[in-house]
Coordinates of C-alpha atoms in Angstrom, one line a residue:
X97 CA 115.6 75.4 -8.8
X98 CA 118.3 77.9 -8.2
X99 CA 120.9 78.1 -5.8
X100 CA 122.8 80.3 -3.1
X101 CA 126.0 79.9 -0.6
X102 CA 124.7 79.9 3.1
X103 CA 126.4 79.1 6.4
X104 CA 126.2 75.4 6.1
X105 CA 127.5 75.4 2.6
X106 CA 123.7 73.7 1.7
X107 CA 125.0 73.4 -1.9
X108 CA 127.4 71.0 -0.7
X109 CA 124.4 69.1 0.9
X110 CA 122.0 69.9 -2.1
X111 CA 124.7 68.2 -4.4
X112 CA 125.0 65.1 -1.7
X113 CA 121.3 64.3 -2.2
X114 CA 121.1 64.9 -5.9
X115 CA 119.5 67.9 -6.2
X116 CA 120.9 69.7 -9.1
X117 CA 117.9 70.3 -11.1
X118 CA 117.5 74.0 -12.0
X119 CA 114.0 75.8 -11.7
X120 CA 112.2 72.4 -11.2
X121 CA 109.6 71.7 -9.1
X122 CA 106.9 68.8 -10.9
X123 CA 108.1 65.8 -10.7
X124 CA 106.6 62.4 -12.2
X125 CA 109.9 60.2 -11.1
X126 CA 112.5 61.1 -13.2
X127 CA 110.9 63.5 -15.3
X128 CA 110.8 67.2 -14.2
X129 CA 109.1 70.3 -15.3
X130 CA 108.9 74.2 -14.6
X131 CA 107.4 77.1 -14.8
X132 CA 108.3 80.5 -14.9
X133 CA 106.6 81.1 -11.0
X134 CA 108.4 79.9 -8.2
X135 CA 108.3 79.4 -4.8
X136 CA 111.7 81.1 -2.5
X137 CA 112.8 79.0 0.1
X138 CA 114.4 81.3 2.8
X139 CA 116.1 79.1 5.9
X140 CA 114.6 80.6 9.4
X141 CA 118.0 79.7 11.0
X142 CA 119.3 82.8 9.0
X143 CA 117.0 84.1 6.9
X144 CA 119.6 82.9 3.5
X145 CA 117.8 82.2 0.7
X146 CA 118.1 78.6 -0.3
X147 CA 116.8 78.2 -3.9
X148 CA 113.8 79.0 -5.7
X149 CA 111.2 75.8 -7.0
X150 CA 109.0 75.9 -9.6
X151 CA 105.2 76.2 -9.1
X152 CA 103.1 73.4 -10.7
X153 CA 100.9 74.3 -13.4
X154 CA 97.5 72.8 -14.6
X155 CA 99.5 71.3 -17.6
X156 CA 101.6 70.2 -15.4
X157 CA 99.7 68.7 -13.2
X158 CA 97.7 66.9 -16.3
X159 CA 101.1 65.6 -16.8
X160 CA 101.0 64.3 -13.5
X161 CA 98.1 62.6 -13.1
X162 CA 98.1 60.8 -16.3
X163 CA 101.7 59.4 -15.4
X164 CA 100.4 58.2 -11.9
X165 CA 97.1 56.5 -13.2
X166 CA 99.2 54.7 -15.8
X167 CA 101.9 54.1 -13.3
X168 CA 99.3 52.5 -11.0
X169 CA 97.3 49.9 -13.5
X170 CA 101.2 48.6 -13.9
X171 CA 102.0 48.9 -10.0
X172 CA 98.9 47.3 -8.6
X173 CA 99.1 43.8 -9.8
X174 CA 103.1 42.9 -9.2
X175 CA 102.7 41.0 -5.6
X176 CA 102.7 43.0 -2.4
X177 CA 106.5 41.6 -1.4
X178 CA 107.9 42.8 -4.6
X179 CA 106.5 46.4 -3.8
X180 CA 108.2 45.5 -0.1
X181 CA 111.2 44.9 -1.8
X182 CA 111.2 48.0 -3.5
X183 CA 110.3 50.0 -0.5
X184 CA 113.0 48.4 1.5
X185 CA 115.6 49.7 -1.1
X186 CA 113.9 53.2 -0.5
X187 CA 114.9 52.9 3.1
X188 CA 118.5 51.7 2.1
X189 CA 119.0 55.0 0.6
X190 CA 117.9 57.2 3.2
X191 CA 120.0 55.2 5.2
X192 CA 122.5 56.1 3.5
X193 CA 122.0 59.7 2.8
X194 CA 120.5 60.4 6.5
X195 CA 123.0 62.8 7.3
X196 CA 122.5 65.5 4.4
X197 CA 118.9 64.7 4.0
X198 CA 118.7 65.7 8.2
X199 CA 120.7 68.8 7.7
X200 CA 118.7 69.9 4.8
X201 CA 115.2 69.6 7.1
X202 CA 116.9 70.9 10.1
X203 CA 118.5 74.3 7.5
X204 CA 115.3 74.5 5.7
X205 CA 112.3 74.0 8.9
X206 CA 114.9 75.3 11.3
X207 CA 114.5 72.6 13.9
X208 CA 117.7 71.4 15.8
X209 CA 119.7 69.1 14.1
X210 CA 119.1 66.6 15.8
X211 CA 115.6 66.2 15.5
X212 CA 116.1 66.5 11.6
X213 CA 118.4 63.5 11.6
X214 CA 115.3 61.6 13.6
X215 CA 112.9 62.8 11.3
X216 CA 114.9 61.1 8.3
X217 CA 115.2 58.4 11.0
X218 CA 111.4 58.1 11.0
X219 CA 111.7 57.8 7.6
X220 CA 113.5 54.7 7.7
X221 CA 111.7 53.4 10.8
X222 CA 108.4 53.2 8.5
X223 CA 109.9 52.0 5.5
X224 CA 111.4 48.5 7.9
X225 CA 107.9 48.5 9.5
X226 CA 106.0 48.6 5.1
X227 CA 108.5 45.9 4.1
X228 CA 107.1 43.3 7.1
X229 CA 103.6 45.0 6.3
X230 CA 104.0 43.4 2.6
X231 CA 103.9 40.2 3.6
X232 CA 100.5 40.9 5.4
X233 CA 97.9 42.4 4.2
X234 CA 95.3 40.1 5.1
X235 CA 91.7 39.8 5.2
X236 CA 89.1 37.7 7.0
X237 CA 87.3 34.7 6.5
X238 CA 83.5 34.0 7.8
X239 CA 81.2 30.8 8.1
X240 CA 78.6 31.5 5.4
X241 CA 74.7 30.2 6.2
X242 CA 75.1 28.8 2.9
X243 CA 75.8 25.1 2.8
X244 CA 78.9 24.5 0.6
X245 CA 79.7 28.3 0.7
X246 CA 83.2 30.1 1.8
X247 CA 83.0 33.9 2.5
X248 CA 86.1 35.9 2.9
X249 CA 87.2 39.8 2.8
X250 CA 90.5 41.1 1.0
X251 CA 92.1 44.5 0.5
X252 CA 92.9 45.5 -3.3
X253 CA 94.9 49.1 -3.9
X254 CA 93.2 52.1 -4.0
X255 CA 94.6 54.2 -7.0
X256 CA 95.8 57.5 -6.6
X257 CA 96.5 58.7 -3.0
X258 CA 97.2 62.5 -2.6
X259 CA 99.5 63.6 0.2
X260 CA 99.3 67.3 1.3
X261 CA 102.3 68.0 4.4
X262 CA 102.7 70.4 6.4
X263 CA 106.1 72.5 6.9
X264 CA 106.7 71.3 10.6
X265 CA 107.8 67.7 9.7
X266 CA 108.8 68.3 5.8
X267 CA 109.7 64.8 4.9
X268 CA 108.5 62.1 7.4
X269 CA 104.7 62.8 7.5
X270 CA 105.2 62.2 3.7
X271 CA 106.8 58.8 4.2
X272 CA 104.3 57.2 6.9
X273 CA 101.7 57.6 3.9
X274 CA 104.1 56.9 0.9
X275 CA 105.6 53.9 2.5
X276 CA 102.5 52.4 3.0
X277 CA 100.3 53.4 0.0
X278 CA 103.1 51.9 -2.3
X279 CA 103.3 48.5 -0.6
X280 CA 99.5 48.3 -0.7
X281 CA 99.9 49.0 -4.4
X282 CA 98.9 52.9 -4.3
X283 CA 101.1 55.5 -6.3
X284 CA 101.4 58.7 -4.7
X285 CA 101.2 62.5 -5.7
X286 CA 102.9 64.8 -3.0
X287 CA 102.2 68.7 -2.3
X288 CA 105.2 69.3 -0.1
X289 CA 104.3 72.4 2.1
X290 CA 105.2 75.8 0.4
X291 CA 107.7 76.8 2.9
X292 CA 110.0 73.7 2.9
X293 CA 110.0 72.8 -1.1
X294 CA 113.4 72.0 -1.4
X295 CA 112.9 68.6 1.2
X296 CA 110.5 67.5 -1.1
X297 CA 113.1 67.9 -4.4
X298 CA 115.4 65.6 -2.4
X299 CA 113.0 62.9 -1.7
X300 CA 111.8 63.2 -5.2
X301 CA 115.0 62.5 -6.3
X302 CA 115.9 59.0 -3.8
X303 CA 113.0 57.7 -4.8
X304 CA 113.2 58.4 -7.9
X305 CA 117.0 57.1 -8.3
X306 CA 115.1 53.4 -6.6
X307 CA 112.5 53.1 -9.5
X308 CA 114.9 53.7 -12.7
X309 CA 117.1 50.9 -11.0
X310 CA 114.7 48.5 -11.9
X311 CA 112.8 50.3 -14.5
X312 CA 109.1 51.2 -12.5
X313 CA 107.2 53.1 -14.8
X314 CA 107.1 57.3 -14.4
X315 CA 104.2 58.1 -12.0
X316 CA 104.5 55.7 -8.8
X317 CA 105.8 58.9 -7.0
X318 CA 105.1 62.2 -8.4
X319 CA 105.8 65.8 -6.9
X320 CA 104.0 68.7 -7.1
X321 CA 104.4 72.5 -5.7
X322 CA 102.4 75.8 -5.3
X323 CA 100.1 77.2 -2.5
X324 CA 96.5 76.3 -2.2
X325 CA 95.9 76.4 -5.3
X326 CA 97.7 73.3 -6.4
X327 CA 96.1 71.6 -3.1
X328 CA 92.7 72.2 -4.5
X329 CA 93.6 70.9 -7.9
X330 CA 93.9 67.5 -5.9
X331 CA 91.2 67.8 -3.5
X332 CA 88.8 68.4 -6.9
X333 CA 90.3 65.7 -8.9
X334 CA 88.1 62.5 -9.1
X335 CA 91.2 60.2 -9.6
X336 CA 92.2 60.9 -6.7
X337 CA 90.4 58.3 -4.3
X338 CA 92.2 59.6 -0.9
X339 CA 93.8 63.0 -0.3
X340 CA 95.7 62.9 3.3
X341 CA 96.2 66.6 4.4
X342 CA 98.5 67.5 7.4
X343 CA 98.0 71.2 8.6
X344 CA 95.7 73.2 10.4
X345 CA 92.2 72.7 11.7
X346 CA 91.2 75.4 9.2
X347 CA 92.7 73.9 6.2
X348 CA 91.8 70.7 7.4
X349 CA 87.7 71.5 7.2
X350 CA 88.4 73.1 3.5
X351 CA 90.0 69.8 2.4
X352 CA 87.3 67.7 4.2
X353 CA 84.2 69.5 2.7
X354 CA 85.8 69.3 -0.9
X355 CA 87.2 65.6 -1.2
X356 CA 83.2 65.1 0.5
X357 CA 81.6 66.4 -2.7
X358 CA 82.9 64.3 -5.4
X359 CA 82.3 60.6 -2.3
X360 CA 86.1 60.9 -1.8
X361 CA 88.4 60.2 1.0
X362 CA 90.1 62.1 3.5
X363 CA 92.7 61.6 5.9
X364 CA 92.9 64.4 8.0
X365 CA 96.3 64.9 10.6
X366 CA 95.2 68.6 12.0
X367 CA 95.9 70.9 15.4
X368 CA 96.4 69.4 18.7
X369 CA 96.1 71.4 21.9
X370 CA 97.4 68.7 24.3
X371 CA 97.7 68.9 27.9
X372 CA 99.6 66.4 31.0
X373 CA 97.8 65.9 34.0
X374 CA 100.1 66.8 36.5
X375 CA 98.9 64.9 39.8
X376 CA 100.0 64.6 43.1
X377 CA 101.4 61.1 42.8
X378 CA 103.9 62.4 39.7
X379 CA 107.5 62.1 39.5
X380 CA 108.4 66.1 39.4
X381 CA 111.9 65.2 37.6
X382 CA 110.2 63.1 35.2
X383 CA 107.0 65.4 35.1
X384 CA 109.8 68.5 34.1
X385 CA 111.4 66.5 31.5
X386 CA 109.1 65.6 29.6
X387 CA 106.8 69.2 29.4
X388 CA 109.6 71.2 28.8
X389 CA 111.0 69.2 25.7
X390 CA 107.1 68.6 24.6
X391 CA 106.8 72.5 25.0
X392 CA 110.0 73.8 23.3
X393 CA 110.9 71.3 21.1
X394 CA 110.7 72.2 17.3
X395 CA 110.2 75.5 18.9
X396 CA 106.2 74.5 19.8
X397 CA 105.6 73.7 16.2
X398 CA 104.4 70.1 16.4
X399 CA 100.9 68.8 16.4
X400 CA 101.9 67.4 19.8
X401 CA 103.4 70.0 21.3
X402 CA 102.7 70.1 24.9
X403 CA 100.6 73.4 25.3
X404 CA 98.6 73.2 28.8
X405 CA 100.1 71.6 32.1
X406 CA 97.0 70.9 34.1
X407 CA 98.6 70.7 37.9
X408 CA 97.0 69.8 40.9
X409 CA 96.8 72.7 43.7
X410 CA 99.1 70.6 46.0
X411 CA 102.2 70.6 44.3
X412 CA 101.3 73.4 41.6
X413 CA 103.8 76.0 43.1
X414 CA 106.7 72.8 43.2
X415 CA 106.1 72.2 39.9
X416 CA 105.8 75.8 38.5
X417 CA 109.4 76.5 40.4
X418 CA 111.0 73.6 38.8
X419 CA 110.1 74.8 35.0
X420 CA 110.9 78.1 35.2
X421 CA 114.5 77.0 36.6
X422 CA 114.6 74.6 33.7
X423 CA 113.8 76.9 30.9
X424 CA 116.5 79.7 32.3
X425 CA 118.8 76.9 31.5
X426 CA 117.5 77.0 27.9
X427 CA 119.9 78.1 24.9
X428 CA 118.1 79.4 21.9
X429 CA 119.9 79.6 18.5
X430 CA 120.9 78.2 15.6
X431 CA 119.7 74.7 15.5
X432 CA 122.7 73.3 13.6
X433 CA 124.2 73.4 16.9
X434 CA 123.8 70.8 18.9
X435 CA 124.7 72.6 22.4
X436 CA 121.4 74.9 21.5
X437 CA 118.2 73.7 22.7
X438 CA 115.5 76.1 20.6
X439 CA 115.6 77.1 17.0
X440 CA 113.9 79.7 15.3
X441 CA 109.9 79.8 14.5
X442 CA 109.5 79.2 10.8
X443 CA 108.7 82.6 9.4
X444 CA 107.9 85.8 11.0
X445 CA 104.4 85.4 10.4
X446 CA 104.4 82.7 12.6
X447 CA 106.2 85.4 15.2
X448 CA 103.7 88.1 15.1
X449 CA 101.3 84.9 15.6
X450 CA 103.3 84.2 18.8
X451 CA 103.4 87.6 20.3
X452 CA 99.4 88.0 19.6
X453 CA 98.8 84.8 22.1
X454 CA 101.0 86.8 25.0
X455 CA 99.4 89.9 24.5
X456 CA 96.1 87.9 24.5
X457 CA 96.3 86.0 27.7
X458 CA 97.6 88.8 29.6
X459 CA 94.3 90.5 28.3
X460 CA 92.1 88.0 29.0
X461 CA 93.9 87.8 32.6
X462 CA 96.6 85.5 32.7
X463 CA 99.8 86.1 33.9
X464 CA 102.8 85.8 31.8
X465 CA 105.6 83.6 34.6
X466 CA 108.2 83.7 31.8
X467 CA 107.7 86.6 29.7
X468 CA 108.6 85.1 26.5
X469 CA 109.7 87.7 23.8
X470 CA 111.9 87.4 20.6
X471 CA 115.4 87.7 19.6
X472 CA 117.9 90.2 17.4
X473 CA 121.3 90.7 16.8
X474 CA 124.0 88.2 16.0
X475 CA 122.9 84.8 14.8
X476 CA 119.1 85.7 15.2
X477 CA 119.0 87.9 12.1
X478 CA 116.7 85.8 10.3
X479 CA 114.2 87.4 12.9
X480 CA 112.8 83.8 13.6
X481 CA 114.4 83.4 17.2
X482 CA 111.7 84.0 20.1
X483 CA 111.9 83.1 23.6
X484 CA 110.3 80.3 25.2
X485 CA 107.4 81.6 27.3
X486 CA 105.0 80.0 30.4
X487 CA 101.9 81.7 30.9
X488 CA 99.4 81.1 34.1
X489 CA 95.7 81.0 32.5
X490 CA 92.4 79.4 32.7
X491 CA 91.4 76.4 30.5
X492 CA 88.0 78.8 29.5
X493 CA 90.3 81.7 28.1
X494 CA 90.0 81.9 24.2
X495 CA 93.5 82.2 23.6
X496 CA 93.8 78.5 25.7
X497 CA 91.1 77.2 23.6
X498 CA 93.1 77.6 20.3
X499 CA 96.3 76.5 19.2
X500 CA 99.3 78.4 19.1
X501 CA 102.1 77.1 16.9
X502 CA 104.6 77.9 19.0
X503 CA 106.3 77.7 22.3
X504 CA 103.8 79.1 24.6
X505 CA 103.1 76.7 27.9
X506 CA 99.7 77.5 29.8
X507 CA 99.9 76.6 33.3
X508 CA 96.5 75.2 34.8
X509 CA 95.4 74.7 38.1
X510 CA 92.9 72.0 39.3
X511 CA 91.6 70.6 42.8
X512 CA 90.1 67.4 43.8
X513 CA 90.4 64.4 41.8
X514 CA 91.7 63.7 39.0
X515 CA 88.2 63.5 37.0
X516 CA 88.2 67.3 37.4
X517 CA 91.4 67.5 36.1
X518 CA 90.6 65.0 32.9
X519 CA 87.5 67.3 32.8
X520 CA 89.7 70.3 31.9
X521 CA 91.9 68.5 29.6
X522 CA 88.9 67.1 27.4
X523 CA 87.4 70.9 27.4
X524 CA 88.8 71.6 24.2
X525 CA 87.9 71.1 20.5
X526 CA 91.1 69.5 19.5
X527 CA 92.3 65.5 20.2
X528 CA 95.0 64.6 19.3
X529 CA 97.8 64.0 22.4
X530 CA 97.6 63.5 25.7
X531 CA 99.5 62.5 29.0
X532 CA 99.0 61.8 32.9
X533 CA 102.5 62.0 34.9
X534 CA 101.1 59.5 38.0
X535 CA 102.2 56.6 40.1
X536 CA 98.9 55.7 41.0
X537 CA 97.6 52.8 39.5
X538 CA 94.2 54.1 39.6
X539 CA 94.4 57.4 38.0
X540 CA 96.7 56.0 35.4
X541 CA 93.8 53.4 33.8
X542 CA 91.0 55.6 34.9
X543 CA 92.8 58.4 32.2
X544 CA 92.8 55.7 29.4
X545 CA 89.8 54.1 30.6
X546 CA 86.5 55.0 28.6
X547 CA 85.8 57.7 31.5
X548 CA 89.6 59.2 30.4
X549 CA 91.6 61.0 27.7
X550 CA 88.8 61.9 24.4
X551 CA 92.7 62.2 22.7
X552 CA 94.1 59.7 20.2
X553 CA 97.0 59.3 21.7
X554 CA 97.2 59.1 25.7
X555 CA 100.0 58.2 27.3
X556 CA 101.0 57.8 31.1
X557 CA 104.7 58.7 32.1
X558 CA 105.8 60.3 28.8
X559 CA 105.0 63.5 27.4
X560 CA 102.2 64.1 24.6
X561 CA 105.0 64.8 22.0
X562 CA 106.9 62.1 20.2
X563 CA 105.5 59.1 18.5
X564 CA 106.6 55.3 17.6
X565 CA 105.6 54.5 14.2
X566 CA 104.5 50.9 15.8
X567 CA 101.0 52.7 17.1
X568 CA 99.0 54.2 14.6
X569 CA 98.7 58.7 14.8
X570 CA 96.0 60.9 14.4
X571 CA 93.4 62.4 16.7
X572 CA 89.7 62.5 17.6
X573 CA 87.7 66.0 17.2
X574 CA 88.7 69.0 15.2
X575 CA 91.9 66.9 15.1
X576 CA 90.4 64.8 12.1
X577 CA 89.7 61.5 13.0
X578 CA 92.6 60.6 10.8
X579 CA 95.2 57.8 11.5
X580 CA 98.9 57.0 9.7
X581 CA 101.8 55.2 10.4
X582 CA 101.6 51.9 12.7
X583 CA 98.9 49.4 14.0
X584 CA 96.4 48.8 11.2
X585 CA 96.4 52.2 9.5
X586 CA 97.1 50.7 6.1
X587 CA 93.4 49.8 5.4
X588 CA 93.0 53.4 5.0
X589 CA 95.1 53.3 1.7
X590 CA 93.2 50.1 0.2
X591 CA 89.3 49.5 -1.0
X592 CA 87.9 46.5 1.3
X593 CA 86.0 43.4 -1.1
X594 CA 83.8 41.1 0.9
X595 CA 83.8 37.7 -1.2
X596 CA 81.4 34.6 -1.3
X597 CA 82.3 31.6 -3.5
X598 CA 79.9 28.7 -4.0
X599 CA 81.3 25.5 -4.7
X600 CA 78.8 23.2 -5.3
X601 CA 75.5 22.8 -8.4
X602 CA 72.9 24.6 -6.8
X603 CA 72.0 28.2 -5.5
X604 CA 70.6 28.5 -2.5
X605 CA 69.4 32.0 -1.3
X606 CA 71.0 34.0 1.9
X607 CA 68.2 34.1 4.6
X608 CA 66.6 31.3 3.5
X609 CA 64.9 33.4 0.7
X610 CA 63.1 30.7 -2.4
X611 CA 63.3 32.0 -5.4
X612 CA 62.5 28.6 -8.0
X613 CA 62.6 29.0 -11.7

């Protein structure tokens, strides 16, 4: 990996986190390889060039693999709170490098600083919640019809688990499926996304710097970089058992159809199009609060970015006069500075991707309230920077029905009950986040009630971006079906084993079968 200067002096933060590798970019711990292609890493907060990694090659890749199924036969059998131990040293680290590690995702993504610094936040979050995980990964036991039989089901490690990220949240989407694949015994192989290789380097190396300490084998964490290329040289590899993608709808079918051919596994985190239910009951302040920060923040590019406000026809103007007066209060710019409330987009693709959806909904006949637009000049010559924009639209408008990775808020109207308005938020092909601002009782548990939210995530009172890593994430639809993180998403990352012991001299049959010899 190669270096430049930049306006955060990033070498001084490269340096903090270890990263002083030069044209690496495949990683089995503490082993690293190259190429002669790279990937450039250019921050959107000013359009520097930050270094250059390696693209992984199908030798490397070999390499790769045969570390991590070695690693794993090793890995699997020392006992789950050993792993937890191991983990929880992990989390130690990021502890203590949370500060350059969150200025390196906030430089490289572009999101404000703050949010990198809870990113790497999330990161430790997940590791606390894997270490108490260790010590419980249980199964079930069951009466047998058997006399003198026990039955019981356990959870043994999986293998291999691949994890493909996406850009938007470099580091922590990693680390709710690392964390929990290693303390169920999994190693990991990660594809970082191409546009924020250099978060994935610094990982690389924390963990890494964790398993020499106590001399782990090479191969429980391994790194590898390219486009979709290197992606499909783990969605084709039979020791691979799971491959968790984050990304787009798109990518997401690609990944599901090929892992499906060889009887793999997928985990599948794709786009969201998530609405609030604004209804008359709602608490405006509250209501204002949390669509404008589900809208804007990240600059639009989460998963659960807040992309419709359904409002009902009775307070609809109220509402619409309170956002626009909140975002003229908006500071766009470089997100290293914590007085700025919007950073840039991440590339300028995903620019000309933005001003498409304007001119689109003005076509289709919407109406754009806040006119949106993008930014030049001084401290926006990355050409990254766009304005926040509120458009009025229809739910049925095919620019509505798709997701827009960026911060573009459709304003819906609805009348009558709040069915009709539940109606319209279901009416799309995505499910991943969802929210009702209410005080009624009634609406609030008729929206998670069976009748409600088709998301997998509904909540009442906050916004539809932002998750704790207590509740297990993912979505329903073209979303994926997938689920990381919190609850009892850890099965995912383990092969279930339904057991029946018989402990006394004869053998009976199960359903009363005879069978004499």
């Amino acid at each position: 990996m190669t270096k430049t200067t930049n306006t955060i002096a990033i070498n001084d933060v490269l340096i903090q986190l270890g990263v002083q590798i030069e044209n690496a970019g495949t990683s089995t711990g503490s082993q690293w390889f190259s190429t002669s292609e790279f990937i450039a890493s250019h921050s959107p907060v000013d359009g520097a060039l930050i270094g250059k990694v390696s693209i992984t090659s199908p030798e490397d890749y070999s390499k790769v693999m045969d570390a991590a199924t070695s690693a794993f036969v090793q890995w699997r059998v020392m006992p789950a709170p050993q792993r937890g131990e191991i983990v929880r040293q992990f989390g130690e680290e990021l502890r203590r490098l949370k500060e350059p590690l969150g200025r390196l995702v906030s430089y490289e993504m572009g999101k404000s600083l703050q949010e990198g610094l809870g990113e790497v936040q999330e990161m430790i979050d997940i590791c606390d919640f894997a270490v108490g995980l260790s010590r419980q990964l249980h199964g079930f036991t069951m009466h047998s019809e058997r006399f003198g039989h026990r039955m019981y089901d356990q959870y043994h490690p999986l293998g291999v688990v691949g994890i493909i990220s996406a850009f938007n949240f470099p580091v922590a989407v990693w680390c709710w499926n690392t964390a929990l694949a290693w303390i169920c015994g999994d190693v990991c192989v990660w594809k970082p996304s191409e546009k924020a290789p250099l978060c994935g380097i610094a990982c690389q190396k924390i963990a890494a710097s964790v398993f020499a300490k106590h001399n782990l084998p090479e191969g429980l964490s391994c790194l590898v970089n390219g486009d979709y290329k290197v992606g499909e040289m783990m969605t084709t590899d039979q020791r691979i058992p799971l491959v968790s993608a984050t990304g787009s709808t798109r990518m997401g079918k690609i990944v599901a159809q090929t892992v499906a051919q060889r009887l793999g596994r997928s985990l599948l985190e794709l786009g969201g199009n998530n609405a609030i239910i604004v209804t008359p009951d709602a608490d405006i302040k509250m209501t204002v609060i949390g669509a404008v920060f589900g809208a804007v923040g990240t600059c639009g590019q989460r998963c659960t970015s807040t992309r419709r406000l359904i409002i009902h026809e009775s307070i609809y103007d109220q509402v619409k006069e309170a956002l626009t007066g909140a975002y003229s209060q908006l500071r766009i710019g470089n997100p290293l500075d914590e007085n700025n409330h919007v950073g840039p987009l991440i590339d300028q693709d995903a620019v000309a991707m933005y001003q498409n959806a304007l001119e689109k909904v003005v076509a289709e006949g919407g109406s754009l309230l806040v006119p949106g637009g993008t930014l030049s000049g001084e401290g926006y010559e990355s050409g990254c920077y766009v304005k926040p924009a509120i458009a009025e639209a229809e739910n049925h408008f095919d620019i509505v029905q798709h997701e827009t990775f960026a911060p573009i808020l459709y304003l819906l109207k609805y009348s009558g009950g709040v069915e009709n308005a539940i109606a319209l938020q279901n009416g799309v092909a995505q499910g991943l986040s969802s929210a009702i601002m209410t005080n009624n009782l009634r609406e609030a548990e008729l929206f998670l009630s069976h009748a409600g939210s088709d998301c997998g995530i509904a909540n009442v009172n906050i916004g539809t971006s932002g998750a704790e890593i207590g509740g297990a994430f993912g979505g329903e639809k073209e979303t994926g079906g997938g689920r990381e993180s919190g609850s009892d998403a850890w099965k995912v990352y383990m092969r279930r084993q339904t057991n029946t012991i018989n402990y006394t001299t004869e053998l009976p049959l199960a359903q009363g079968i005879k069978f004499d010899l």
